[in-house]
Coordinates of C-alpha atoms in Angstrom, one line a residue:
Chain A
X1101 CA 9.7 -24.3 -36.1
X1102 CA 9.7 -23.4 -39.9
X1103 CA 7.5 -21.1 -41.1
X1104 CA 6.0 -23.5 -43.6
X1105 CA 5.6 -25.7 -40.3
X1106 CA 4.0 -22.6 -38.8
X1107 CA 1.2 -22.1 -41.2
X1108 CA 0.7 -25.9 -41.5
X1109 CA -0.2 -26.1 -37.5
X1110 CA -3.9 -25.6 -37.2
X1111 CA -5.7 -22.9 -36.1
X1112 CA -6.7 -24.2 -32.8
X1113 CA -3.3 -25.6 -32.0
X1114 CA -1.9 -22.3 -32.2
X1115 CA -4.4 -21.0 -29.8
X1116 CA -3.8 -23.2 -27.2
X1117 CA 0.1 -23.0 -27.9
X1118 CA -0.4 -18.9 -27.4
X1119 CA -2.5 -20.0 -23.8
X1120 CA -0.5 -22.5 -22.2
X1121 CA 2.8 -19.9 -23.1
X1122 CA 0.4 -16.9 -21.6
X1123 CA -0.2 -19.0 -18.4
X1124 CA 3.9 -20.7 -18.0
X1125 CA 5.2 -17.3 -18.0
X1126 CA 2.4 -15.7 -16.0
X1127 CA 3.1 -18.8 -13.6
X1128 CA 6.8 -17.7 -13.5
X1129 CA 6.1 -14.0 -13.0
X1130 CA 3.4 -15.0 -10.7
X1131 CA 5.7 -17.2 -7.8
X1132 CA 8.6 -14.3 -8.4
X1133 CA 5.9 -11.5 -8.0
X1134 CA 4.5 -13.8 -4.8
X1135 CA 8.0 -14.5 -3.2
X1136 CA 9.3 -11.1 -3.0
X1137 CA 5.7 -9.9 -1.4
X1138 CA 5.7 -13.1 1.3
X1139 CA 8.9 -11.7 2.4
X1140 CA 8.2 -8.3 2.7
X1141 CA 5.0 -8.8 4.8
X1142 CA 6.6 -10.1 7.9
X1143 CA 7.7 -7.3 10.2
X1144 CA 6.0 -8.1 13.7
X1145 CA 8.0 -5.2 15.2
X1146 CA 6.2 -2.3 13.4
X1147 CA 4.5 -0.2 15.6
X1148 CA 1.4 1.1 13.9
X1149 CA -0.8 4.3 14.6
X1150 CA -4.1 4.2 17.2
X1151 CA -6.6 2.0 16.1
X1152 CA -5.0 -0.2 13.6
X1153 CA -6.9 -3.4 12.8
X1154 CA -4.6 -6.4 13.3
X1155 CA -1.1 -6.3 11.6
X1156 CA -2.5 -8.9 8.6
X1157 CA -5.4 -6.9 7.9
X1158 CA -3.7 -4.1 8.1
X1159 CA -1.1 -4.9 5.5
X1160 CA -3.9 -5.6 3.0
X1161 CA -6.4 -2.8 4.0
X1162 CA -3.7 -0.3 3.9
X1163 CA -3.2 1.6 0.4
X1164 CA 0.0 3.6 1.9
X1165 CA -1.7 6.7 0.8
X1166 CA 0.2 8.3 3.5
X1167 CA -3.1 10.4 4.8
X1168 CA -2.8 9.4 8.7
X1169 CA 1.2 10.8 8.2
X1170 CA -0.1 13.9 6.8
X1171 CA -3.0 14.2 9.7
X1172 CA -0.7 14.0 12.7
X1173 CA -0.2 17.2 14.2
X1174 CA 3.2 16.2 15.7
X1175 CA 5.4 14.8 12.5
X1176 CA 5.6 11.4 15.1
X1177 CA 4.1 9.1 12.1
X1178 CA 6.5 7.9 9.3
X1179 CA 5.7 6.4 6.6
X1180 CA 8.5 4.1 5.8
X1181 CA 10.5 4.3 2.8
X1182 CA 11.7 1.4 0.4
X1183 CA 14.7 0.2 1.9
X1184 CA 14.0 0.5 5.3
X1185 CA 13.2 -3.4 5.6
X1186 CA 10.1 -2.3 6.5
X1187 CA 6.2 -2.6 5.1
X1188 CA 7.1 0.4 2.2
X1189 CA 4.5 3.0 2.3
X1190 CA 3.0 1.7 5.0
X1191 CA 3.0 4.7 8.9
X1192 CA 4.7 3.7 11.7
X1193 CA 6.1 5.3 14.7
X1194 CA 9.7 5.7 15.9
X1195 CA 8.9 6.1 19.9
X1196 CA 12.3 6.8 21.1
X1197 CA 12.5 10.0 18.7
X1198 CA 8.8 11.4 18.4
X1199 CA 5.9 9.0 20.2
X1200 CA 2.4 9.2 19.6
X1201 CA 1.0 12.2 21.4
X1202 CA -2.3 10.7 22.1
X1203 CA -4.2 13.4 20.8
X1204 CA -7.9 13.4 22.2
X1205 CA -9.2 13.7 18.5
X1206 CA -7.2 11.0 17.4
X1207 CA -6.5 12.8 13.8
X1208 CA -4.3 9.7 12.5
X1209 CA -6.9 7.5 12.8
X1210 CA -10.2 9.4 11.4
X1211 CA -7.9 10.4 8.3
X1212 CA -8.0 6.7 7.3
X1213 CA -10.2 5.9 4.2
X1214 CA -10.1 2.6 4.0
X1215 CA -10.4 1.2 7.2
X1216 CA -6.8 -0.3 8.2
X1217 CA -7.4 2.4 10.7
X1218 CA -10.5 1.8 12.8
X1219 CA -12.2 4.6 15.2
X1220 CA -14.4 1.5 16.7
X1221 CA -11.4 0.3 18.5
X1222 CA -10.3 4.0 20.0
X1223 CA -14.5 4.8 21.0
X1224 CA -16.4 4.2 23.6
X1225 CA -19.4 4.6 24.3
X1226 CA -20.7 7.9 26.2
X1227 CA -22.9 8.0 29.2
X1228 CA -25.6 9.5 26.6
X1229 CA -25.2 6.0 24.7
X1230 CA -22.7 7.9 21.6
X1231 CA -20.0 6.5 20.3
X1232 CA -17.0 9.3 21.4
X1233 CA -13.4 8.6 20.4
X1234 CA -11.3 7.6 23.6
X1235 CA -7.8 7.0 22.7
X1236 CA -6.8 5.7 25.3
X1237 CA -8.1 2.7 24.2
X1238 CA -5.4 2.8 21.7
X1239 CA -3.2 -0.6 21.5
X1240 CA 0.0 0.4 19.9
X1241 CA 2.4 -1.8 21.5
X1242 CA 2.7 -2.3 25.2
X1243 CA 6.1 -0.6 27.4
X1244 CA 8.5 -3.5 28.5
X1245 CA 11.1 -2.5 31.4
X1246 CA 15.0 -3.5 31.3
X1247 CA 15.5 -3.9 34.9
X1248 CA 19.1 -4.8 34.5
X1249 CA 19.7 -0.6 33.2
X1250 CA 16.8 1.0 34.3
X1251 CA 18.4 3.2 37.4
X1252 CA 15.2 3.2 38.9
X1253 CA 15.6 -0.7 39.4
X1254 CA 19.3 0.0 40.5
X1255 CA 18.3 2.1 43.8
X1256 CA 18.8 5.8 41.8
X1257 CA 15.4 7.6 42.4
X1258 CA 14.5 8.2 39.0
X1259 CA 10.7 8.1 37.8
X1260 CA 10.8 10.1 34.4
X1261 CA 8.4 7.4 32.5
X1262 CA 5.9 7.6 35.3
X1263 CA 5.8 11.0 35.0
X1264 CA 5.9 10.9 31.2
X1265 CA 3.2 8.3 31.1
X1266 CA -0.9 10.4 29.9
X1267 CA -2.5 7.2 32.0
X1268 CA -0.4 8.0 34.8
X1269 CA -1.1 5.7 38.1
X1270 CA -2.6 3.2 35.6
X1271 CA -0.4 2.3 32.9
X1272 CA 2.7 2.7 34.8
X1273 CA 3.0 3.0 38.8
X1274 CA 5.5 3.0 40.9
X1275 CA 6.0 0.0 43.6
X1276 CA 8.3 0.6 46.6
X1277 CA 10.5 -2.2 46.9
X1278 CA 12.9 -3.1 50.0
X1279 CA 16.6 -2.5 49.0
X1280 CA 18.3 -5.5 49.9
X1281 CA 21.7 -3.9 49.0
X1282 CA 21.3 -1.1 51.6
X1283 CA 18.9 -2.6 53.8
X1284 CA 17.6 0.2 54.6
X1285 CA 16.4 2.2 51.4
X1286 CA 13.6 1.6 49.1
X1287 CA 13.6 0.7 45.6
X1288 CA 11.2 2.9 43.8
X1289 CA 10.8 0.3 41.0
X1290 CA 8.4 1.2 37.7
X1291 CA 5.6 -1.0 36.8
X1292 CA 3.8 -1.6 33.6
X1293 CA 0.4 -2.7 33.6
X1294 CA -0.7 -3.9 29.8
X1295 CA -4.7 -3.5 30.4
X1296 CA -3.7 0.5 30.4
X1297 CA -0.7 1.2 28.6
X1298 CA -1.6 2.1 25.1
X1299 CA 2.1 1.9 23.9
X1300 CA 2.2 5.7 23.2
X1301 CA 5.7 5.5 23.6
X1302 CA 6.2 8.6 25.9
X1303 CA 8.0 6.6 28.0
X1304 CA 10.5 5.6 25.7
X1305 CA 10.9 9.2 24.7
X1306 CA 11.6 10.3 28.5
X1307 CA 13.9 7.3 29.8
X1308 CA 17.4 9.1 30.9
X1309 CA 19.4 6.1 29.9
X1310 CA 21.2 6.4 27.0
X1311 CA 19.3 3.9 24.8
X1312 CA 15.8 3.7 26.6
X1313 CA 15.4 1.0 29.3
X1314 CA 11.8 1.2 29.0
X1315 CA 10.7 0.6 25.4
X1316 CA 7.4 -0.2 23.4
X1317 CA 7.2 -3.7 21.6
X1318 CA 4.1 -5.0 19.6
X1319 CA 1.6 -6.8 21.6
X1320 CA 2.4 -9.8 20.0
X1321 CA 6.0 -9.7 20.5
X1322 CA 6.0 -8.2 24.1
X1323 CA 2.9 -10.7 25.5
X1324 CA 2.7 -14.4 26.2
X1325 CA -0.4 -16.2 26.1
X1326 CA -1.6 -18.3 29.3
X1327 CA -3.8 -21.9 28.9
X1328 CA -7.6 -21.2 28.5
X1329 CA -7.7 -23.7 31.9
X1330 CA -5.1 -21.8 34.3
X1331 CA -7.8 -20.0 36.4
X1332 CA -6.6 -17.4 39.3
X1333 CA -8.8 -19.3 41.9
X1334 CA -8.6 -16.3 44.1
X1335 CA -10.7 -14.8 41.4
X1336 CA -14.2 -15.5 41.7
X1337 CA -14.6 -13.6 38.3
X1338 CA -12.3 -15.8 36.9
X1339 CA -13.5 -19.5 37.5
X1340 CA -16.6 -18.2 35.6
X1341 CA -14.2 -18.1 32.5
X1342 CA -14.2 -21.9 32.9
X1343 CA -18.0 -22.3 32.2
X1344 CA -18.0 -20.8 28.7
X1345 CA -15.3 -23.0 27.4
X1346 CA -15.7 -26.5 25.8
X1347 CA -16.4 -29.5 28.3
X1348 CA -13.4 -31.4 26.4
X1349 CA -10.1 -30.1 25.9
X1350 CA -7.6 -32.2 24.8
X1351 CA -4.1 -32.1 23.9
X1352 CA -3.0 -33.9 21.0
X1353 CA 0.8 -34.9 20.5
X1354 CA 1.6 -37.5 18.0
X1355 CA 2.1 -39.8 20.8
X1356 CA -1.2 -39.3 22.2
X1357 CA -3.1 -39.7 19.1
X1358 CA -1.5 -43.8 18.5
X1359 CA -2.3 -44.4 21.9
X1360 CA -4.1 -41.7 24.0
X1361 CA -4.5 -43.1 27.8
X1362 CA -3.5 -46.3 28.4
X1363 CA 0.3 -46.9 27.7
X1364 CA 1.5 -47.9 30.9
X1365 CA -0.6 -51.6 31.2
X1366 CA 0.0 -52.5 27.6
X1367 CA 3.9 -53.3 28.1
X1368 CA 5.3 -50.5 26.6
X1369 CA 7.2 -49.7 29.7
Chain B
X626 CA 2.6 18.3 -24.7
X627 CA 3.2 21.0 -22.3
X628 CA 0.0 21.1 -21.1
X629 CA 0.3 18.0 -20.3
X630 CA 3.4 18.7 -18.1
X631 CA 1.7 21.6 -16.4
X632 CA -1.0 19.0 -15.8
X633 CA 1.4 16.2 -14.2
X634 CA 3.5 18.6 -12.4
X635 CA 0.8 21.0 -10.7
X636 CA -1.1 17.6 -9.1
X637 CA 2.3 16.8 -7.9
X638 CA 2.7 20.3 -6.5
X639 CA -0.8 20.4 -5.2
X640 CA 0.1 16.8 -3.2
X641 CA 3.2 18.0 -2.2
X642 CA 1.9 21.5 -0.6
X643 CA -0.7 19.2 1.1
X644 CA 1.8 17.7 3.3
X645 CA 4.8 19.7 3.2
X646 CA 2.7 23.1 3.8
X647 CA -0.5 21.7 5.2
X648 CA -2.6 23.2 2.6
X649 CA -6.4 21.2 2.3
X650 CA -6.9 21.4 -1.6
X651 CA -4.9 18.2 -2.2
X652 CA -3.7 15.4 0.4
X653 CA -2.5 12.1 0.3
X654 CA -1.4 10.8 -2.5
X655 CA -2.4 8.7 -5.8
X656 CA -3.4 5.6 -3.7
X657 CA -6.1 7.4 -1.9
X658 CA -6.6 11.2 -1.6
X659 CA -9.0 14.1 -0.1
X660 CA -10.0 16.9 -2.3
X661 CA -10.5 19.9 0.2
X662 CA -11.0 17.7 3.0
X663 CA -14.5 16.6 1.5
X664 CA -13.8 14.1 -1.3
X665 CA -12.2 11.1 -0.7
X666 CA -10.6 10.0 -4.1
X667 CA -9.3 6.3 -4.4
X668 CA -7.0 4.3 -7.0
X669 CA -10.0 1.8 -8.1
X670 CA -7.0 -0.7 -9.2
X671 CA -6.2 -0.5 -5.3
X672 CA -9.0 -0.6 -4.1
X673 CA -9.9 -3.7 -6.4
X674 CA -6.8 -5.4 -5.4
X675 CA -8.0 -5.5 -1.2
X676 CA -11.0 -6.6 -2.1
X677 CA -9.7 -9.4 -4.1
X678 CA -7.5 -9.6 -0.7
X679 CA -10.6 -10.7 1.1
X680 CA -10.9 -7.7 3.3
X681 CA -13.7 -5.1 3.2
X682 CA -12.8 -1.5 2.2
X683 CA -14.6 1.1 3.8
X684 CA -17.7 2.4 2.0
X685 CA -15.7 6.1 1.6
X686 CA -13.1 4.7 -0.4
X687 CA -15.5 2.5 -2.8
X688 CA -17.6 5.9 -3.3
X689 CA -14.2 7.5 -4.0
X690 CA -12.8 4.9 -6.9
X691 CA -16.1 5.0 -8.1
X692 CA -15.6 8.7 -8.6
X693 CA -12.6 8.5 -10.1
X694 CA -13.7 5.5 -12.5
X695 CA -16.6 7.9 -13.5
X696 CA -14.0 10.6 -14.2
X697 CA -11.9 8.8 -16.6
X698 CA -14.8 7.2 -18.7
X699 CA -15.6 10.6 -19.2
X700 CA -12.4 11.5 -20.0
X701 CA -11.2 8.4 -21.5
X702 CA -9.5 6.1 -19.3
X703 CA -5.5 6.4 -20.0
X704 CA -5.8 10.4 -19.6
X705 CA -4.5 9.0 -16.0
X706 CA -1.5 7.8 -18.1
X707 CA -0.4 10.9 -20.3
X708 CA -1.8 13.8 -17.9
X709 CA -1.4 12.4 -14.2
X710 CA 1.0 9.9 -14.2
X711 CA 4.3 10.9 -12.5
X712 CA 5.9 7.6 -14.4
X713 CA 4.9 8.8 -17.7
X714 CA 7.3 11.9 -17.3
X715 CA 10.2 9.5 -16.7
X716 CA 9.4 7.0 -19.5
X717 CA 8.7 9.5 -22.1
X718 CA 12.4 11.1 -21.2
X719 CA 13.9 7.7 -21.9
X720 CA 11.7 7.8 -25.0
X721 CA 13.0 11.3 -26.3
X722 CA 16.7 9.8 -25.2
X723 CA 16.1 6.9 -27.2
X724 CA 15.1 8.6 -30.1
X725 CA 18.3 11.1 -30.0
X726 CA 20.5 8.6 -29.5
X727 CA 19.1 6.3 -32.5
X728 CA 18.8 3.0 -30.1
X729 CA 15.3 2.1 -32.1
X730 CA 17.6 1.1 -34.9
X731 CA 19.0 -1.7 -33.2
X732 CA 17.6 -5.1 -33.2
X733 CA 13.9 -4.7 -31.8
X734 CA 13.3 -6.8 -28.5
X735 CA 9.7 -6.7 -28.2
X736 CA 6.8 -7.5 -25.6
X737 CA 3.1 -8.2 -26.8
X738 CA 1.2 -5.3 -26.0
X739 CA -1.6 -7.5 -24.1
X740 CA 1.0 -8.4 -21.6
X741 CA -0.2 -5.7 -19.4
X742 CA -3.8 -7.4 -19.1
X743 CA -2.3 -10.4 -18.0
X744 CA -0.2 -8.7 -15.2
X745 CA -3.2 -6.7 -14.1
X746 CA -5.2 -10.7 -14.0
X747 CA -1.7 -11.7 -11.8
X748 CA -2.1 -8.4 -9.8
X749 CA -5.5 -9.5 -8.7
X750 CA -4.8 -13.2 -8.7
X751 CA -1.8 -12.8 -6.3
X752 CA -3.4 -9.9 -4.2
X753 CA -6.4 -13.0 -3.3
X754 CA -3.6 -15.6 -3.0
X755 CA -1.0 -13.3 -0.5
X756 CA -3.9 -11.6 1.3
X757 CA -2.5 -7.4 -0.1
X758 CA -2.7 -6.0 -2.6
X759 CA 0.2 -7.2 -5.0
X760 CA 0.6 -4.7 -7.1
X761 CA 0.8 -1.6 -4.7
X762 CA 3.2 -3.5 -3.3
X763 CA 5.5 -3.0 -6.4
X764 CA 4.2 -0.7 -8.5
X765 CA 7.0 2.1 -9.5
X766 CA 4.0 4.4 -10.1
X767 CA 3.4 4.7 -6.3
X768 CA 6.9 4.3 -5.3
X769 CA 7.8 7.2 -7.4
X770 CA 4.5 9.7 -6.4
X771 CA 4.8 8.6 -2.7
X772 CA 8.8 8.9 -2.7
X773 CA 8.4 12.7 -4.0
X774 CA 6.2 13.3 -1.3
X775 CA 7.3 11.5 1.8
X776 CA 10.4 10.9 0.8
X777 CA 11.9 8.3 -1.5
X778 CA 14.5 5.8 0.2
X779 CA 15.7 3.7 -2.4
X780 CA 12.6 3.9 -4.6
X781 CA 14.1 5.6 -7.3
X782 CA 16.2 2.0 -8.2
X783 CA 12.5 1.0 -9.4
X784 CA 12.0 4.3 -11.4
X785 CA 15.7 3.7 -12.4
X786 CA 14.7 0.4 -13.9
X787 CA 12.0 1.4 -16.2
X788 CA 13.8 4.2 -17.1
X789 CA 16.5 1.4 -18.4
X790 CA 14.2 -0.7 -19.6
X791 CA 11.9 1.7 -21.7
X792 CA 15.6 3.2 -22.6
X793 CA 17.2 0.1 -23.8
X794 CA 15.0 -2.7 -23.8
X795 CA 11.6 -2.3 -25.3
X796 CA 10.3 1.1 -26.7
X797 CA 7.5 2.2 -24.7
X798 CA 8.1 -1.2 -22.0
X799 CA 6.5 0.2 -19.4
X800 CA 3.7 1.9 -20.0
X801 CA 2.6 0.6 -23.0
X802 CA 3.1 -3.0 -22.5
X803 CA 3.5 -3.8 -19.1
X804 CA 1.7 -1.6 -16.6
X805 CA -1.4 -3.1 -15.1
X806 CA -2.9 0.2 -14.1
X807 CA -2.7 1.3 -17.6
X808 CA -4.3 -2.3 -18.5
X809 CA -7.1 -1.3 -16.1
X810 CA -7.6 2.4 -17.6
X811 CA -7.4 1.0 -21.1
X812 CA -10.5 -1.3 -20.2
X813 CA -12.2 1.5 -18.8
X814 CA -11.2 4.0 -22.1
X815 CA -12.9 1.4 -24.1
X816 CA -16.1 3.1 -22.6
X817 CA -14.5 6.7 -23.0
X818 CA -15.9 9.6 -23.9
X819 CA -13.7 12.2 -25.0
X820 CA -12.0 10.5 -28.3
X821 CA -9.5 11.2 -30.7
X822 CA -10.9 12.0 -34.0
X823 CA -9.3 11.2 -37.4
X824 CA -10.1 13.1 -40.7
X825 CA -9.5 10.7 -43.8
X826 CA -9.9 13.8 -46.4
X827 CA -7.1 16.0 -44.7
X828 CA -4.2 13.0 -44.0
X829 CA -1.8 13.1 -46.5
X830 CA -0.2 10.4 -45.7
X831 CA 2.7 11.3 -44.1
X832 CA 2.7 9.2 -41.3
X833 CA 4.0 11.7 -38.5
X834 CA 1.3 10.3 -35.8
X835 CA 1.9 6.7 -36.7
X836 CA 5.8 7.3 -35.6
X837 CA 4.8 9.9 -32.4
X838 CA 2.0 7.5 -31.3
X839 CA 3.6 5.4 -28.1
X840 CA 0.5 3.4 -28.8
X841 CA 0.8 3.3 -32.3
X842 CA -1.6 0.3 -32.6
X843 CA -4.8 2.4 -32.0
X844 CA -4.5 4.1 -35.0
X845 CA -4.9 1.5 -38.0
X846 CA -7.6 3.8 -39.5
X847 CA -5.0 6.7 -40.6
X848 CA -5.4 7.8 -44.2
X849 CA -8.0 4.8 -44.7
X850 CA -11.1 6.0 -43.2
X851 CA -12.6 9.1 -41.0
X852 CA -13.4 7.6 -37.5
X853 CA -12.6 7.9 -33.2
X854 CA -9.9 6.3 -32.4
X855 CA -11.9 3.3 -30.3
X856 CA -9.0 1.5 -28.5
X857 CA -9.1 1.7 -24.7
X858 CA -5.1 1.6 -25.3
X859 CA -5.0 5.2 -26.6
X860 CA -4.1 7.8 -23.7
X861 CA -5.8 10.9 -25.5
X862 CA -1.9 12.7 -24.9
X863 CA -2.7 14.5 -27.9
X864 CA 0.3 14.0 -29.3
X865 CA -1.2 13.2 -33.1
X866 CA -2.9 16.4 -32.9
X867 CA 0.0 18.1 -31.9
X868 CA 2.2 16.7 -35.1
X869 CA -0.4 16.8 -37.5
X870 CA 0.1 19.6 -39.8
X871 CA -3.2 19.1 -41.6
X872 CA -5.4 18.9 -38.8
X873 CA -6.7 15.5 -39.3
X874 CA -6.8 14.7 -35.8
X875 CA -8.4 16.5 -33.1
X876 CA -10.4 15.9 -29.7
X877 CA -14.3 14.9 -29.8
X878 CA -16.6 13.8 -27.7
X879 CA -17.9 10.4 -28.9
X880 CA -21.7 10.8 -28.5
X881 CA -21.7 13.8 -30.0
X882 CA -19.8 12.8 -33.2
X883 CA -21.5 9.6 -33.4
X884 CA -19.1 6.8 -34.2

């Protein structure tokens, strides 16, 4: 365009002009800026410090001011570096070199100022009806056994994650298994039980083999999900679980939706 | 100018000692800090961004940007900029290179100054779209500030690339057209109390804060008329009062000046 052009175009026009080029190249920045975030955010495998809210939350709660790193007493949180492939500036815990400690005041956690890291869900509540911190409440990720290398598993009396484990006899016990291979021995065979292991990662740390046959995964990652209706009818606790759900439950496939019940006396077959 | 280095490099030092040596005066870092372990200071442009996330902050770190947002309209908004800033360091050294090596004189690629407002509009736009905070996720300012604390993996290609790009690409890119957080302080220095001052009857003329000013912009009112210099966009880094060998400029308080 002319400059004559220019200072022909009205006043208005020019305005709008200036907008709509504001808003194309704010668009265009905008879905670049978006992109590259959308693919940094996923990174189920992170194992977070005690008390973190759920990893979503988490990523937008968190200002990666680095405060929890700087509280724990032991150097075990990191906060990870751009680079890494990782959340950048966000803490996270390397079990296999330096696991969480599970110290009683829970440092990590009460440094948070912004809530990514909750005290609520590492409290209970006291017999005097106060809120006390209880870490072992903490949810970091839950231990998941190799069989196929843990020497335990093999026959070889080992039981250095038992012993590792703070919830001993809980969160990891030991079940004597028959030794088919001898027929005579037992196996002294490790156990995880995910309604106590906290996923402090001391068991990780201790394993003997040379990359640990006991490691900590994410909840997520390392836990399936059963159906609402499966009840343990041995329970009695359990069938109770039944009454608070919805009378109707259905499942919807796109087959079930053209036609849901009666397929086989309309000729299909 | 120097004390404005002692000023960037002793908060550094301070958060440094705070994790490295364990000392309680300082910790954390720009984000979100303690100031001996009883005041919780926040980044308000952070703290603005989660919310526009959808997720609630915790009351401590609201109280503590709104201490910090009441610190810098006292002190006029982009002091964060030219006295704080661990960017600013880096960007005015490509700056001074720029100058020695005479790159200005080549053909002038140029950004509009309000760019930065409409990156800090994307920063919160995004953050509500993406669900975190968009530009923490980016921003060179924490990358850099964090990196020299906890170490940097390869952060430094972001401070690397405003370096380039305030070095060959736009004079003052970064900072002064660009950066969102300065966008945010500028809005808040429009309400700034400490003020440059300009003295009509002493300026001769010579033009020595126009060409120093890396927000040259703020200053139409040299040699025309006595007056604060009002823009939100000035970072009060002195650097007019430093060059001026009339004394024209100098630092005042706005309300006690009147306007």
């Amino acid at each position: 365009m002319s400059d004559s052009e220019r200072a022909k175009m009205p006043e208005r026009r020019e305005f709008i002009l200036g907008v709509l080029k504001g808003l194309g190249a704010a668009g265009v920045g905008g879905a670049v800026w978006a992109g590259f975030l959308d693919g940094k955010k996923s990174y189920a495998l992170i194992l977070r410090p005690p008390g973190s809210i759920p990893e979503d939350a988490f990523l937008a709660k968190c200002t990666k001011c680095g405060l929890c790193v700087e509280a724990c007493p032991y150097k075990a949180l990191i906060l990870a570096k751009p680079g890494e492939g990782r959340p950048m500036g966000t803490p996270y815990f390397v079990m296999r070199e330096n696991p969480c400690r599970m110290c009683r005041d829970i440092p990590c956690t009460v440094a948070c100022p912004t809530g990514a890291l909750d005290t609520n869900l590492v409290s209970e509540q006291a017999v005097s009806g106060k809120k006390i911190l209880a870490v072992n409440h903490a949810k970091i990720g839950l231990a998941v056994i190799d069989r196929e290398t843990c020497i335990a598993y093999w026959g070889i009396q080992c039981d250095a994650c038992y012993r590792a484990c703070p919830v001993m006899d809980k969160a990891i016990t030991v079940e004597p298994v028959r030794n088919e291979r001898t027929g005579k021995h037992a196996v002294l065979a490790p156990v995880v039980h995910s309604d106590h292991c906290t996923g402090c990662g001391l068991c990780e740390h201790a394993c003997v083999t040379k990359k640990a046959s006991i490691f900590i995964l994410t909840r997520s990652i390392a836990m399936g999900e059963s159906s609402a209706r499966y009840i343990k009818g041995w329970e009695e606790k359990d069938e109770e679980r039944l009454r608070e759900l919805p009378e109707e439950t259905v499942t919807k496939t796109p087959r079930s939706e053209k036609n849901p019940l009666d397929y086989l006396n309309k000729g299909e077959f | 100018m120097v004390l404005r280095r002692i000023s960037q490099i002793s908060l550094m030092t301070l958060f440094i000692t705070g994790n490295v040596l364990g000392w309680h005066i300082l910790r954390g870092n720009l984000s979100t800090s303690r100031l001996f372990d009883l005041l919780t200071l926040a980044d308000p442009l952070a703290v603005l961004q989660v919310l526009a996330a959808g997720k609630i902050v915790s009351l401590q770190a609201i109280l503590g940007a709104l201490v910090i947002v009441l610190f810098f309209t006292v002190m006029g908004g982009r002091v964060f900029c030219s006295w704080i800033c661990p960017v600013n360091v880096v960007t005015d050294f490509a700056n001074w290179l720029r100058k020695r090596a005479r790159l200005d004189i080549s053909s002038e690629n140029s950004i509009n100054r309000k760019t930065r407002y409409w990156v800090l509009g994307m920063a919160l736009v995004i953050s509500a779209l993406t669900g975190v905070a968009a530009f923490e996720w980016i921003s060179p300012i924490s990358m850099l500030h964090r990196g020299i604390i906890f170490g940097m993996g390869i952060g430094w290609t972001a401070v690397l690339g405003v370096f380039l790009f305030d070095l060959f690409v736009v004079k003052n890119g970064f900072c002064g057209h660009l950066c969102p957080l300065g966008g945010f302080y500028s809005l808040i220095g429009r309400a700034g109390m400490v003020k440059v001052r300009h003295n009509k009857n002493r300026c001769t003329l010579c033009r020595k804060c126009l060409e120093i000013c890396p927000e040259a912009q703020v200053l139409p009112m040299v040699g025309k008329e006595s007056g604060i210099v009002l823009s939100g966009e000035c970072t009060n880094c002195g650097r007019c009062i430093e060059v001026c060998d009339e004394e024209a400029m100098e630092f005042g308080l706005r309300h006690v000046y009147g306007k």
